[in-house]
Amino acid sequence: MDERVTVLASTSKGLFLIDSDGARQEWTVSGPFCDGWPVNHATGDPQTGTIWAAAGGEWQGVAVWKSPDHGQNWSHAQLSNGKMDDFLAADENFRKMLGRGPNPDAPFKGQMNAIWVLSKVGDTLYAGARPAALYASKDEGATWARVEGLTNHPSADSWEPGGAGLVLHTILGEGEKLWVAISAAGVFASEDGGATWERRNRRTNQATTPDPFTGECAKDVGQCVHNMVRSADGRVIYMQNHNGVFRSRDEGRSWDEITEGLPSNFGFPVAVHPQDPDTLYVLPLSEWGGRTPPEGKATVWRSRQAGEGWEPMRAGLPDDAYFTVLRQAMATDKAEKAGIYFGTNSGSVFASVDDGETWQEIARHLPTVLGVEVMHRR
């Protein structure tokens, strides 16, 4: 099989595939897929080429779409119903216009209004939802079950919503170990395949800035986690938080803040080098005034010392850039010379194929980019 790199660009109006060969110099864009439904996140299996997309919302309902053949054909599993089904049930003329009736009651009707993230761990496909809950599929996304061990966690009644609601937006895993992040409840980990869960928000270096409401310095990480990712060797977890960038070398049991040297402690995504466990990338944003790149200069910041020191990487990135890069909208490929990709709410996707040294725009004029993942097939 010829080498292929596919950037999965999830947008507010469907999924787009941005394809290149192993050289990663020329790119082609196809889509939109998933009937133009809003897609929060997509993931692919590089072994089989199967793509899954988390799509829908309050109007369409929520579904996981699946393509076994690189977007040529799609099916979807409806997980919850939307307002369209209510309209179809109540309005005969609307049924005639669309040529169909409402969908049957979905298995989680009234229990979710979005899926924010998909992740394949072993043979299980996981989905993180809003309101915050974890769902699992053992049959490639055809049927789903809620992971009740997390739903029934003793702290669940105290979980507070972040700005986008109470969302489970990050899923990491290997074997029986799972880590999820919920805004704004923090990090939860399971070592038995999701049966039981432990909350892991302790910080090792106490905050130096007092909380404006309590006057106290934080003894745990801010529970509004924005994104997490594991290092190439799986030994370190990096976190972008509402309140800074953090690193854990003990599977989330404790966290070191590594924000020093960045222009802002705020941002959404974090990504890691595919080979070097000490190299990571963040894209800081101004917390106030629009959540755009500081001074309007689009900049990816790289650390090659696991967060002990940062350098700006912006050759080829624009000035006068006032876009936002959302929590799932940055990813890396599996090449030795790392490819780093991010999408913007202004509809562009940027790529670096030399570890972040230089950048090019590989897609523009897309709808709002909500998520970016990479499927690297060899």
XYZ file of C-alpha atoms in Angstrom:
378
model
C 0.000 0.000 0.000
C 1.292 3.453 -0.904
C 1.887 5.808 2.008
C -0.994 8.201 2.580
C -1.510 11.004 5.086
C -5.122 12.079 5.612
C -6.028 15.091 7.712
C -9.558 14.658 9.051
C -10.993 18.173 9.296
C -14.230 18.177 11.281
C -16.281 21.292 10.628
C -19.596 22.909 11.429
C -20.847 21.751 7.999
C -19.519 18.242 7.595
C -16.263 16.307 7.504
C -13.524 17.105 4.981
C -10.587 14.854 4.044
C -7.284 16.497 3.132
C -5.011 13.942 1.467
C -1.380 13.699 0.497
C 1.235 11.038 -0.138
C 4.202 10.430 2.136
C 6.049 13.487 0.821
C 3.263 15.740 2.182
C 3.861 18.472 -0.392
C 0.676 18.433 -2.473
C -2.757 18.214 -0.877
C -6.253 17.521 -2.179
C -9.486 18.321 -0.355
C -12.678 16.240 -0.581
C -16.024 16.672 1.146
C -18.161 17.701 2.811
C -19.261 14.302 4.063
C -21.867 13.200 6.623
C -24.638 15.050 4.745
C -23.263 18.369 5.948
C -24.103 17.626 9.591
C -21.877 19.466 12.064
C -18.971 17.190 12.959
C -17.169 17.843 16.226
C -14.454 15.224 15.824
C -13.391 12.320 13.647
C -10.887 9.514 13.941
C -9.539 6.847 11.624
C -7.996 3.394 11.888
C -4.738 3.408 9.890
C -4.776 -0.388 9.651
C -8.152 -0.670 7.928
C -8.744 2.876 6.677
C -12.108 3.053 8.440
C -13.196 6.565 9.435
C -15.671 7.471 12.177
C -17.182 10.926 12.672
C -19.053 12.332 15.674
C -21.848 14.311 14.063
C -25.100 16.076 14.718
C -26.569 18.269 17.398
C -29.867 19.479 18.752
C -31.499 19.622 15.275
C -30.332 16.367 13.646
C -29.841 14.425 16.840
C -26.517 12.737 17.571
C -24.935 9.992 15.485
C -21.618 8.304 14.791
C -20.998 8.132 11.047
C -18.739 5.470 9.547
C -16.996 5.045 6.207
C -15.042 1.859 5.381
C -13.729 3.215 2.074
C -12.248 6.667 2.597
C -15.476 8.593 2.332
C -17.021 6.924 -0.695
C -19.828 5.326 1.323
C -21.239 6.175 4.730
C -23.606 4.715 7.300
C -24.492 6.017 10.711
C -25.693 4.832 14.103
C -28.229 7.240 15.608
C -27.638 7.647 19.340
C -30.158 10.353 20.206
C -33.040 12.110 18.496
C -33.193 15.760 17.526
C -35.747 18.478 17.010
C -36.149 17.429 13.382
C -37.823 14.228 14.592
C -40.261 16.290 16.669
C -41.139 18.422 13.648
C -41.574 15.370 11.442
C -43.839 13.707 13.999
C -46.034 16.792 14.302
C -46.177 18.143 10.742
C -47.525 16.080 7.839
C -46.459 18.671 5.259
C -42.897 18.531 6.577
C -42.966 14.735 6.239
C -44.171 15.047 2.650
C -41.497 17.610 1.850
C -38.677 15.377 3.153
C -40.292 12.153 2.023
C -39.867 10.419 5.356
C -41.117 10.269 8.895
C -39.221 10.738 12.162
C -36.430 8.419 13.167
C -37.336 5.694 15.654
C -36.445 6.441 19.238
C -32.666 6.251 19.541
C -31.074 4.320 22.438
C -30.004 7.480 24.290
C -32.889 9.763 23.410
C -32.900 12.798 25.693
C -29.581 11.784 27.299
C -27.055 13.518 25.029
C -26.996 16.514 22.707
C -23.506 16.092 21.189
C -20.525 13.807 20.912
C -17.299 15.754 21.261
C -14.606 13.137 20.766
C -14.013 9.613 19.443
C -11.063 7.388 20.322
C -10.171 3.799 19.446
C -8.477 1.949 22.314
C -7.683 -1.620 21.379
C -10.841 -3.117 19.920
C -13.150 -0.630 21.641
C -14.370 2.635 20.136
C -15.111 5.256 22.792
C -17.197 8.432 22.523
C -17.229 11.402 24.895
C -20.546 13.244 25.107
C -22.306 16.337 26.353
C -23.671 16.186 29.045
C -20.473 14.523 30.235
C -20.589 10.754 29.830
C -18.445 8.074 28.232
C -19.872 5.579 25.739
C -18.255 2.419 24.347
C -18.792 0.314 21.234
C -17.421 -3.200 20.830
C -18.640 -3.583 17.223
C -16.939 -0.761 15.298
C -19.580 1.829 16.165
C -22.741 -0.107 15.298
C -24.082 -0.299 18.869
C -23.146 1.584 22.027
C -23.334 1.297 25.811
C -22.724 3.940 28.452
C -19.726 3.368 30.744
C -21.665 3.401 33.995
C -18.608 3.322 36.237
C -17.824 6.917 35.275
C -21.435 8.096 35.216
C -21.844 6.808 38.781
C -18.622 8.336 40.132
C -19.237 9.716 43.648
C -18.211 13.209 42.549
C -20.619 13.381 39.596
C -23.155 15.595 41.374
C -20.463 18.248 41.862
C -19.282 18.463 38.238
C -19.610 22.018 36.956
C -20.043 22.923 33.258
C -17.403 24.900 31.411
C -18.137 27.563 28.832
C -19.322 24.956 26.311
C -21.347 23.009 28.843
C -20.521 19.879 30.826
C -18.427 18.064 28.224
C -16.260 14.947 28.136
C -13.871 15.990 25.389
C -10.657 13.955 25.708
C -10.123 10.182 25.778
C -6.714 8.517 26.067
C -6.031 4.845 26.558
C -3.874 1.766 26.302
C -4.934 -1.710 27.289
C -7.131 -1.543 30.381
C -5.954 1.976 31.246
C -8.130 4.939 30.323
C -7.907 8.671 30.965
C -10.660 11.178 30.223
C -10.995 14.922 30.724
C -14.231 16.676 31.586
C -14.826 20.412 31.567
C -15.046 21.465 34.263
C -14.507 18.457 36.508
C -10.930 17.568 35.599
C -9.099 14.332 34.881
C -10.414 10.843 35.627
C -8.484 7.584 35.207
C -9.416 3.922 35.153
C -7.084 0.948 35.303
C -9.750 -1.721 34.829
C -11.258 -0.880 31.471
C -13.710 1.671 32.814
C -15.250 -0.302 35.682
C -13.875 2.048 38.370
C -12.456 5.567 38.182
C -10.137 7.827 40.178
C -10.092 11.629 39.994
C -6.555 12.928 39.312
C -6.177 16.702 39.617
C -3.345 17.178 42.170
C -0.657 19.665 41.226
C 2.918 19.437 42.496
C 3.852 23.126 42.275
C 1.281 25.289 44.001
C -0.081 28.212 41.977
C 1.580 31.554 42.696
C -1.402 33.687 41.688
C -4.281 33.801 44.195
C -7.746 32.905 42.981
C -9.652 36.200 42.482
C -12.718 34.816 44.248
C -11.205 32.930 47.196
C -7.840 34.667 47.573
C -6.167 31.247 47.883
C -3.520 29.680 45.677
C -4.631 26.493 43.949
C -3.430 23.133 45.243
C -4.840 21.257 42.289
C -4.897 21.919 38.559
C -7.787 23.949 37.272
C -10.598 21.533 36.644
C -11.428 23.165 33.312
C -9.111 20.929 31.318
C -9.033 21.879 27.639
C -7.097 18.979 26.101
C -4.677 16.161 26.964
C -2.317 13.975 24.956
C 0.210 11.230 25.753
C 3.874 11.380 24.762
C 5.273 9.150 22.044
C 6.463 6.557 24.586
C 3.257 6.808 26.631
C 5.097 7.763 29.822
C 4.035 11.406 30.033
C 0.660 13.127 29.750
C 0.618 16.761 28.674
C -2.364 18.975 29.410
C -3.557 22.341 28.144
C -5.723 23.770 30.892
C -7.757 26.964 31.105
C -5.108 28.027 33.623
C -1.853 26.881 32.013
C 0.064 23.965 30.514
C 0.833 20.964 32.715
C 2.850 17.726 32.601
C 2.327 14.467 34.471
C 4.987 11.764 34.695
C 2.885 9.481 36.902
C -0.197 8.863 34.744
C -2.061 11.911 35.986
C -1.627 11.351 39.724
C 0.263 14.645 39.989
C 0.848 17.555 37.644
C 3.742 20.003 37.128
C 2.894 23.384 35.632
C 5.129 24.144 32.620
C 3.580 27.404 31.408
C 6.639 29.579 32.067
C 8.017 31.048 28.832
C 4.687 31.136 26.974
C 2.955 34.436 26.131
C -0.324 33.284 27.685
C -1.468 30.612 30.120
C -4.617 30.117 28.040
C -5.175 27.954 24.987
C -7.134 24.963 23.791
C -5.015 22.326 21.977
C -1.811 20.466 22.787
C -0.011 17.991 20.515
C 3.079 15.781 20.775
C 5.891 14.754 18.465
C 5.339 11.229 17.069
C 8.878 10.067 17.924
C 10.357 12.325 20.620
C 8.564 12.053 23.982
C 10.033 15.370 25.179
C 8.715 17.456 22.266
C 5.278 19.012 22.421
C 3.376 21.845 20.756
C 0.796 24.340 22.000
C -0.965 27.304 20.443
C -1.512 30.004 23.094
C -4.458 32.386 22.833
C -5.389 35.521 24.688
C -7.874 34.623 27.404
C -9.660 37.954 27.144
C -10.500 40.029 24.082
C -11.602 37.292 21.717
C -9.346 34.295 22.405
C -7.093 35.007 19.451
C -3.295 34.693 19.042
C -1.480 37.258 21.228
C -0.801 40.455 19.258
C -2.569 38.838 16.300
C 0.519 36.800 15.375
C -0.317 33.158 14.699
C 2.346 31.150 16.516
C 2.829 27.530 17.475
C 5.139 27.183 20.467
C 7.427 24.146 20.694
C 9.253 22.661 23.656
C 11.966 20.056 23.203
C 12.532 19.681 26.945
C 9.114 18.387 28.055
C 7.953 21.921 28.786
C 11.161 23.243 30.361
C 11.572 26.085 27.876
C 9.627 27.118 24.793
C 10.392 28.532 21.346
C 8.012 30.251 18.889
C 7.540 28.550 15.510
C 5.808 30.852 13.032
C 7.650 30.867 9.694
C 4.857 30.911 7.119
C 2.072 31.651 9.606
C 0.119 34.897 9.183
C 0.251 38.197 10.991
C -3.069 39.958 11.618
C -4.510 36.577 12.551
C -7.543 36.818 14.800
C -8.842 33.284 14.607
C -9.385 30.705 17.341
C -7.986 27.172 17.357
C -10.298 24.911 19.333
C -9.418 22.090 21.735
C -9.515 19.187 19.247
C -8.184 21.149 16.279
C -4.479 20.255 16.424
C -2.757 16.928 15.748
C 0.425 15.295 14.489
C 1.122 12.506 12.015
C 3.447 9.512 12.506
C 6.372 10.601 10.316
C 9.923 10.730 11.642
C 10.032 14.382 10.583
C 6.849 15.324 12.372
C 3.881 16.770 10.583
C 1.851 19.145 12.773
C -1.591 20.333 11.689
C -4.127 22.788 13.072
C -7.447 24.198 11.912
C -9.058 27.553 12.631
C -12.540 28.860 13.167
C -11.958 30.974 10.045
C -11.838 27.829 7.904
C -8.121 27.303 7.292
C -5.936 24.272 7.961
C -2.198 24.851 8.387
C 0.539 22.212 8.235
C 4.212 21.886 9.053
C 6.085 18.832 7.780
C 9.440 19.695 9.369
C 8.785 19.527 13.117
C 7.192 22.977 13.158
C 10.035 24.929 11.528
C 7.939 26.132 8.553
C 4.222 26.247 7.810
C 1.875 26.271 4.836
C -1.875 26.614 4.454
C -3.189 23.335 3.008
C -6.904 24.201 2.993
C -8.874 27.430 3.162
C -12.465 28.638 3.028
C -13.751 25.606 4.899
C -16.535 26.033 7.445
C -15.498 26.535 11.078
C -12.936 23.835 11.872
C -13.930 22.099 15.106
C -11.475 19.206 15.115
C -8.343 17.935 13.379
C -6.981 14.393 13.460
C -4.494 12.596 11.220
C -4.746 9.094 9.777
C -1.284 8.064 8.586
C -1.303 4.856 6.503
C 1.860 3.122 5.305
